[in-house]
């Protein structure tokens, strides 16, 4: 059942002992929303915790780790943030029945008893902020910082196509409420690890172009990742690199998976006019018009050949 922010706030107000769930491969939006909601519920006198997500990276851990539930906590009300479906919940969250989902993915499967799904929002942060407003939570700088992390990361620091007036409005409100936007912008969007820079250098040096520069292919093997000393945090949004080159319409990043050597994830990124999702669907994948992916177990050379073959129908 779909409800609005006011109805969701009423449900939260009438319940207690909250556990907040985040999605697999947690990003700034799901973790920022979890932190903001947890702190907001505590601010109105509720008991609330975040379920530890085992894939939380060191970049975001300081924001959520102090809010983790211990193993003895018995939740009465379970809330999922930024989670479109049950199967994107981490394994340790699979046994919980979800009472309320706060989300912005149009693909939300309505797995929760009640859902607030706002596909027009760039980040789930806007949904959480609306609920906190209805709860009359006095937003602290800590809450504002968590919301700012969420909205700024989901919009690529307000540069992706999903960036809209509501995202800017939320960011402005976060700034008024004392979010440390200077530190967040620097730490998340400007400072890169040396491993990341080494990886970017190798990727940029190795990009192959085809069809007069309209297509670009980058390859990231486990060997390259290890030789750069890169960890998961260093790989965030790495697939955005080849599509940032002028003239490239369709970009492919072939990345070897850590847990399945020899299997590759192919991220597709495209400029308007080329549907990434339509392309990925040919290979059993999916996603959005501008960003999609599929996976394949084959050699890098074979995967390149398959991609170039499939592209002839677009560019030849
Ligand atoms: Mn999101």
Short mmCIF file of C-alpha atoms and ligand atoms in Angstrom, two decimals:
data_model
loop_
_atom_site.label_atom_id
_atom_site.label_comp_id
_atom_site.label_asym_id
_atom_site.label_seq_id
_atom_site.Cartn_x
_atom_site.Cartn_y
_atom_site.Cartn_z
CA UNK A 1 0.00 0.00 0.00
CA UNK A 2 1.36 3.37 -1.02
CA UNK A 3 1.04 6.16 1.54
CA UNK A 4 2.28 9.75 1.73
CA UNK A 5 4.88 11.25 4.04
CA UNK A 6 2.25 12.46 6.53
CA UNK A 7 0.75 8.97 6.87
CA UNK A 8 4.22 7.46 7.23
CA UNK A 9 5.01 9.99 9.97
CA UNK A 10 1.82 9.00 11.80
CA UNK A 11 2.83 5.36 11.71
CA UNK A 12 6.30 6.16 13.00
CA UNK A 13 4.84 8.34 15.75
CA UNK A 14 2.54 5.52 16.86
CA UNK A 15 5.28 2.89 17.06
CA UNK A 16 8.65 2.37 18.71
CA UNK A 17 11.77 0.17 18.74
CA UNK A 18 12.77 0.83 15.14
CA UNK A 19 15.28 -1.07 13.06
CA UNK A 20 16.38 0.59 9.83
CA UNK A 21 17.55 -1.46 6.84
CA UNK A 22 19.79 -0.39 3.96
CA UNK A 23 20.52 -2.00 0.58
CA UNK A 24 23.35 -4.21 -0.64
CA UNK A 25 26.41 -2.32 -1.90
CA UNK A 26 25.27 0.56 0.30
CA UNK A 27 25.72 4.02 -1.18
CA UNK A 28 25.57 7.48 0.36
CA UNK A 29 21.82 7.74 -0.13
CA UNK A 30 20.78 4.55 1.67
CA UNK A 31 23.30 5.08 4.51
CA UNK A 32 22.67 8.82 4.83
CA UNK A 33 18.92 8.19 4.95
CA UNK A 34 19.37 5.48 7.57
CA UNK A 35 21.48 7.74 9.77
CA UNK A 36 19.13 10.72 9.37
CA UNK A 37 15.99 8.69 10.09
CA UNK A 38 17.56 6.92 13.07
CA UNK A 39 18.77 10.19 14.62
CA UNK A 40 15.46 11.88 13.85
CA UNK A 41 13.46 9.13 15.57
CA UNK A 42 15.77 9.33 18.57
CA UNK A 43 15.27 13.10 18.66
CA UNK A 44 11.55 12.59 19.25
CA UNK A 45 12.21 10.10 22.03
CA UNK A 46 12.06 6.82 20.12
CA UNK A 47 14.41 3.85 20.37
CA UNK A 48 15.95 3.37 16.94
CA UNK A 49 18.94 1.55 15.46
CA UNK A 50 20.42 0.85 12.05
CA UNK A 51 21.06 -2.77 11.07
CA UNK A 52 24.77 -3.15 10.30
CA UNK A 53 25.26 -3.59 6.57
CA UNK A 54 28.30 -5.85 6.10
CA UNK A 55 29.25 -4.10 2.85
CA UNK A 56 29.48 -0.62 4.39
CA UNK A 57 32.73 0.96 3.19
CA UNK A 58 35.15 2.92 5.41
CA UNK A 59 34.04 6.17 3.75
CA UNK A 60 30.53 5.94 5.20
CA UNK A 61 31.06 3.75 8.28
CA UNK A 62 31.65 6.66 10.71
CA UNK A 63 28.17 8.01 9.88
CA UNK A 64 26.29 4.78 10.65
CA UNK A 65 28.47 2.56 12.88
CA UNK A 66 27.57 4.44 16.11
CA UNK A 67 23.89 3.69 15.32
CA UNK A 68 24.19 -0.09 14.85
CA UNK A 69 21.81 -2.37 16.74
CA UNK A 70 23.43 -5.05 18.86
CA UNK A 71 22.42 -8.68 18.35
CA UNK A 72 19.94 -8.61 21.23
CA UNK A 73 17.78 -5.81 19.88
CA UNK A 74 14.24 -7.00 19.12
CA UNK A 75 12.68 -4.51 16.72
CA UNK A 76 8.99 -3.73 16.79
CA UNK A 77 8.98 -1.70 13.58
CA UNK A 78 11.25 -2.29 10.59
CA UNK A 79 11.87 0.49 8.07
CA UNK A 80 13.82 0.12 4.82
CA UNK A 81 15.34 3.20 3.16
CA UNK A 82 16.25 3.50 -0.55
CA UNK A 83 15.53 -0.23 -1.07
CA UNK A 84 13.55 -1.08 -4.21
CA UNK A 85 13.01 -4.77 -3.52
CA UNK A 86 13.49 -7.53 -0.95
CA UNK A 87 16.35 -9.15 -2.83
CA UNK A 88 18.56 -6.07 -2.59
CA UNK A 89 18.49 -6.32 1.22
CA UNK A 90 21.71 -7.84 2.61
CA UNK A 91 21.58 -11.44 3.86
CA UNK A 92 21.36 -10.41 7.54
CA UNK A 93 18.23 -8.36 6.75
CA UNK A 94 16.38 -11.03 4.81
CA UNK A 95 14.46 -12.42 7.79
CA UNK A 96 12.78 -9.16 8.75
CA UNK A 97 9.27 -8.32 7.61
CA UNK A 98 9.45 -4.70 6.47
CA UNK A 99 6.73 -2.48 7.91
CA UNK A 100 7.56 0.69 6.02
CA UNK A 101 9.65 1.40 2.93
CA UNK A 102 10.82 4.93 2.16
CA UNK A 103 12.06 4.96 -1.42
CA UNK A 104 12.39 6.83 -4.70
CA UNK A 105 12.94 3.97 -7.16
CA UNK A 106 10.11 3.69 -9.69
CA UNK A 107 10.81 -0.06 -9.69
CA UNK A 108 9.87 -0.46 -6.00
CA UNK A 109 8.09 -3.82 -5.72
CA UNK A 110 5.93 -2.86 -2.71
CA UNK A 111 7.47 -5.61 -0.60
CA UNK A 112 6.79 -3.58 2.56
CA UNK A 113 3.43 -3.41 4.34
CA UNK A 114 3.39 0.33 3.65
CA UNK A 115 5.51 2.28 1.19
CA UNK A 116 6.27 5.88 0.41
CA UNK A 117 7.64 5.78 -3.13
CA UNK A 118 8.47 9.11 -4.75
CA UNK A 119 10.02 8.41 -8.17
CA UNK A 120 10.19 12.13 -8.93
CA UNK A 121 12.81 12.61 -6.21
CA UNK A 122 16.50 12.47 -7.13
CA UNK A 123 17.37 10.92 -3.78
CA UNK A 124 15.54 8.98 -1.10
CA UNK A 125 16.85 11.73 1.18
CA UNK A 126 14.00 13.98 0.01
CA UNK A 127 11.47 11.36 1.17
CA UNK A 128 13.17 10.96 4.57
CA UNK A 129 13.42 14.74 4.97
CA UNK A 130 9.68 15.08 4.25
CA UNK A 131 8.86 12.44 6.88
CA UNK A 132 11.15 14.10 9.45
CA UNK A 133 9.42 17.41 8.74
CA UNK A 134 6.01 15.81 9.38
CA UNK A 135 7.41 14.36 12.61
CA UNK A 136 8.46 17.90 13.59
CA UNK A 137 11.99 16.72 14.24
CA UNK A 138 14.36 19.54 15.13
CA UNK A 139 17.04 18.85 12.52
CA UNK A 140 20.51 18.89 14.09
CA UNK A 141 23.73 19.52 12.13
CA UNK A 142 24.40 15.76 12.35
CA UNK A 143 21.03 14.91 10.76
CA UNK A 144 21.48 17.64 8.16
CA UNK A 145 24.94 16.30 7.28
CA UNK A 146 23.54 12.77 6.79
CA UNK A 147 20.78 14.11 4.52
CA UNK A 148 23.33 16.17 2.59
CA UNK A 149 25.55 13.10 2.10
CA UNK A 150 22.50 11.26 0.75
CA UNK A 151 21.28 13.90 -1.71
CA UNK A 152 24.72 14.98 -2.87
CA UNK A 153 25.95 11.45 -3.60
CA UNK A 154 22.79 10.33 -5.44
CA UNK A 155 23.04 13.39 -7.70
CA UNK A 156 26.82 13.18 -8.22
CA UNK A 157 27.22 16.46 -6.36
CA UNK A 158 24.27 17.93 -8.25
CA UNK A 159 25.62 17.08 -11.69
CA UNK A 160 23.69 13.97 -12.82
CA UNK A 161 20.59 14.23 -14.98
CA UNK A 162 18.33 13.44 -12.00
CA UNK A 163 19.34 16.71 -10.28
CA UNK A 164 16.23 18.82 -9.84
CA UNK A 165 14.89 21.78 -7.90
CA UNK A 166 13.88 19.55 -4.97
CA UNK A 167 17.44 18.26 -4.64
CA UNK A 168 18.80 21.81 -4.51
CA UNK A 169 16.06 22.82 -2.08
CA UNK A 170 16.97 19.96 0.25
CA UNK A 171 20.66 20.84 -0.01
CA UNK A 172 19.87 24.47 0.84
CA UNK A 173 17.85 23.36 3.85
CA UNK A 174 20.72 21.08 4.95
CA UNK A 175 23.10 24.04 4.74
CA UNK A 176 20.72 26.16 6.86
CA UNK A 177 20.46 23.33 9.38
CA UNK A 178 24.22 23.26 9.83
CA UNK A 179 25.37 20.41 7.55
CA UNK A 180 29.12 20.42 7.11
CA UNK A 181 28.90 20.80 3.34
CA UNK A 182 32.48 22.01 2.95
CA UNK A 183 33.91 18.85 4.53
CA UNK A 184 31.50 16.51 2.72
CA UNK A 185 32.15 18.07 -0.68
CA UNK A 186 35.87 17.85 -0.16
CA UNK A 187 35.98 14.34 1.32
CA UNK A 188 33.50 12.71 -1.03
CA UNK A 189 33.84 14.60 -4.31
CA UNK A 190 37.34 16.06 -4.55
CA UNK A 191 39.79 14.02 -2.51
CA UNK A 192 40.77 10.73 -4.13
CA UNK A 193 43.00 7.99 -2.76
CA UNK A 194 46.33 7.40 -4.46
CA UNK A 195 45.02 3.96 -5.44
CA UNK A 196 42.05 5.59 -7.18
CA UNK A 197 44.27 8.01 -9.06
CA UNK A 198 46.55 5.14 -10.15
CA UNK A 199 43.51 3.18 -11.30
CA UNK A 200 42.06 6.15 -13.20
CA UNK A 201 45.43 6.70 -14.87
CA UNK A 202 45.58 3.08 -16.02
CA UNK A 203 41.98 3.11 -17.22
CA UNK A 204 42.35 6.37 -19.12
CA UNK A 205 45.55 5.14 -20.73
CA UNK A 206 43.90 1.91 -21.84
CA UNK A 207 40.56 3.05 -23.23
CA UNK A 208 39.83 1.69 -26.70
CA UNK A 209 37.65 3.67 -29.07
CA UNK A 210 35.50 2.41 -31.92
CA UNK A 211 33.04 3.77 -34.49
CA UNK A 212 34.85 7.12 -34.86
CA UNK A 213 35.05 7.64 -31.12
CA UNK A 214 31.35 7.15 -30.51
CA UNK A 215 32.02 4.00 -28.50
CA UNK A 216 34.63 3.56 -25.75
CA UNK A 217 35.65 0.43 -23.88
CA UNK A 218 37.60 0.33 -20.62
CA UNK A 219 38.86 -2.83 -18.93
CA UNK A 220 39.45 -3.34 -15.22
CA UNK A 221 40.92 -6.72 -14.30
CA UNK A 222 41.51 -8.02 -10.77
CA UNK A 223 45.21 -7.84 -11.58
CA UNK A 224 44.94 -4.11 -12.32
CA UNK A 225 42.90 -3.47 -9.16
CA UNK A 226 45.46 -5.32 -7.03
CA UNK A 227 48.45 -3.68 -8.70
CA UNK A 228 46.97 -0.25 -7.91
CA UNK A 229 46.26 -1.29 -4.33
CA UNK A 230 42.60 -0.38 -4.87
CA UNK A 231 39.75 -1.53 -2.64
CA UNK A 232 35.97 -1.38 -3.17
CA UNK A 233 35.77 2.28 -2.09
CA UNK A 234 38.25 3.18 -4.83
CA UNK A 235 36.00 1.71 -7.52
CA UNK A 236 32.91 3.80 -6.81
CA UNK A 237 31.37 5.18 -10.00
CA UNK A 238 34.47 4.19 -11.98
CA UNK A 239 32.22 3.33 -14.95
CA UNK A 240 31.49 7.05 -15.37
CA UNK A 241 35.00 7.68 -16.72
CA UNK A 242 34.81 6.60 -20.39
CA UNK A 243 31.45 8.26 -21.02
CA UNK A 244 32.90 11.58 -19.86
CA UNK A 245 35.01 11.79 -23.02
CA UNK A 246 33.74 14.17 -25.70
CA UNK A 247 32.04 12.43 -28.62
CA UNK A 248 31.51 9.14 -26.75
CA UNK A 249 27.87 8.08 -27.00
CA UNK A 250 28.13 4.54 -25.63
CA UNK A 251 30.74 3.56 -23.04
CA UNK A 252 31.51 0.16 -21.61
CA UNK A 253 33.53 -0.72 -18.53
CA UNK A 254 34.42 -4.40 -18.37
CA UNK A 255 35.27 -5.19 -14.76
CA UNK A 256 36.33 -8.55 -13.36
CA UNK A 257 34.36 -9.53 -10.29
CA UNK A 258 36.19 -10.00 -7.01
CA UNK A 259 34.24 -13.02 -5.79
CA UNK A 260 33.98 -14.72 -9.20
CA UNK A 261 37.30 -14.58 -11.06
CA UNK A 262 36.80 -14.90 -14.82
CA UNK A 263 33.33 -13.40 -14.60
CA UNK A 264 32.93 -9.80 -15.70
CA UNK A 265 30.41 -7.09 -15.00
CA UNK A 266 29.91 -4.84 -18.00
CA UNK A 267 28.69 -1.37 -17.04
CA UNK A 268 27.07 0.58 -19.86
CA UNK A 269 26.91 4.37 -19.73
CA UNK A 270 25.55 6.49 -22.52
CA UNK A 271 24.76 9.95 -23.77
CA UNK A 272 21.16 10.81 -24.72
CA UNK A 273 20.13 9.02 -27.91
CA UNK A 274 21.61 5.65 -26.96
CA UNK A 275 19.62 3.51 -24.56
CA UNK A 276 21.94 1.75 -22.14
CA UNK A 277 19.09 -0.36 -20.78
CA UNK A 278 18.01 -1.53 -24.23
CA UNK A 279 21.59 -2.57 -24.97
CA UNK A 280 22.03 -4.39 -21.66
CA UNK A 281 18.73 -6.21 -22.14
CA UNK A 282 20.20 -7.97 -25.19
CA UNK A 283 22.54 -9.69 -22.75
CA UNK A 284 20.11 -10.36 -19.93
CA UNK A 285 20.89 -7.19 -17.98
CA UNK A 286 18.99 -3.98 -17.39
CA UNK A 287 18.99 -0.55 -15.83
CA UNK A 288 18.22 3.00 -16.87
CA UNK A 289 18.50 4.79 -20.21
CA UNK A 290 21.81 6.36 -19.25
CA UNK A 291 23.27 3.64 -17.04
CA UNK A 292 22.85 -0.11 -17.13
CA UNK A 293 24.82 -3.32 -16.87
CA UNK A 294 25.05 -7.02 -17.49
CA UNK A 295 27.49 -9.78 -16.63
CA UNK A 296 29.31 -12.37 -18.66
CA UNK A 297 31.75 -15.20 -18.10
CA UNK A 298 34.16 -15.04 -21.05
CA UNK A 299 37.57 -13.66 -21.89
CA UNK A 300 37.99 -9.88 -22.12
CA UNK A 301 38.68 -10.19 -25.85
CA UNK A 302 35.50 -12.20 -26.40
CA UNK A 303 33.43 -9.67 -24.46
CA UNK A 304 34.89 -6.78 -26.50
CA UNK A 305 34.06 -8.62 -29.72
CA UNK A 306 30.50 -9.25 -28.58
CA UNK A 307 30.01 -5.59 -27.64
CA UNK A 308 31.46 -4.28 -30.91
CA UNK A 309 29.36 -6.76 -32.87
CA UNK A 310 26.18 -5.63 -31.12
CA UNK A 311 27.11 -1.98 -31.69
CA UNK A 312 27.23 -2.32 -35.48
CA UNK A 313 23.44 -2.13 -35.55
CA UNK A 314 23.66 1.31 -33.91
CA UNK A 315 26.75 2.83 -35.48
CA UNK A 316 27.61 1.02 -38.70
MN1 LIG B 1 18.90 6.46 -3.86
#
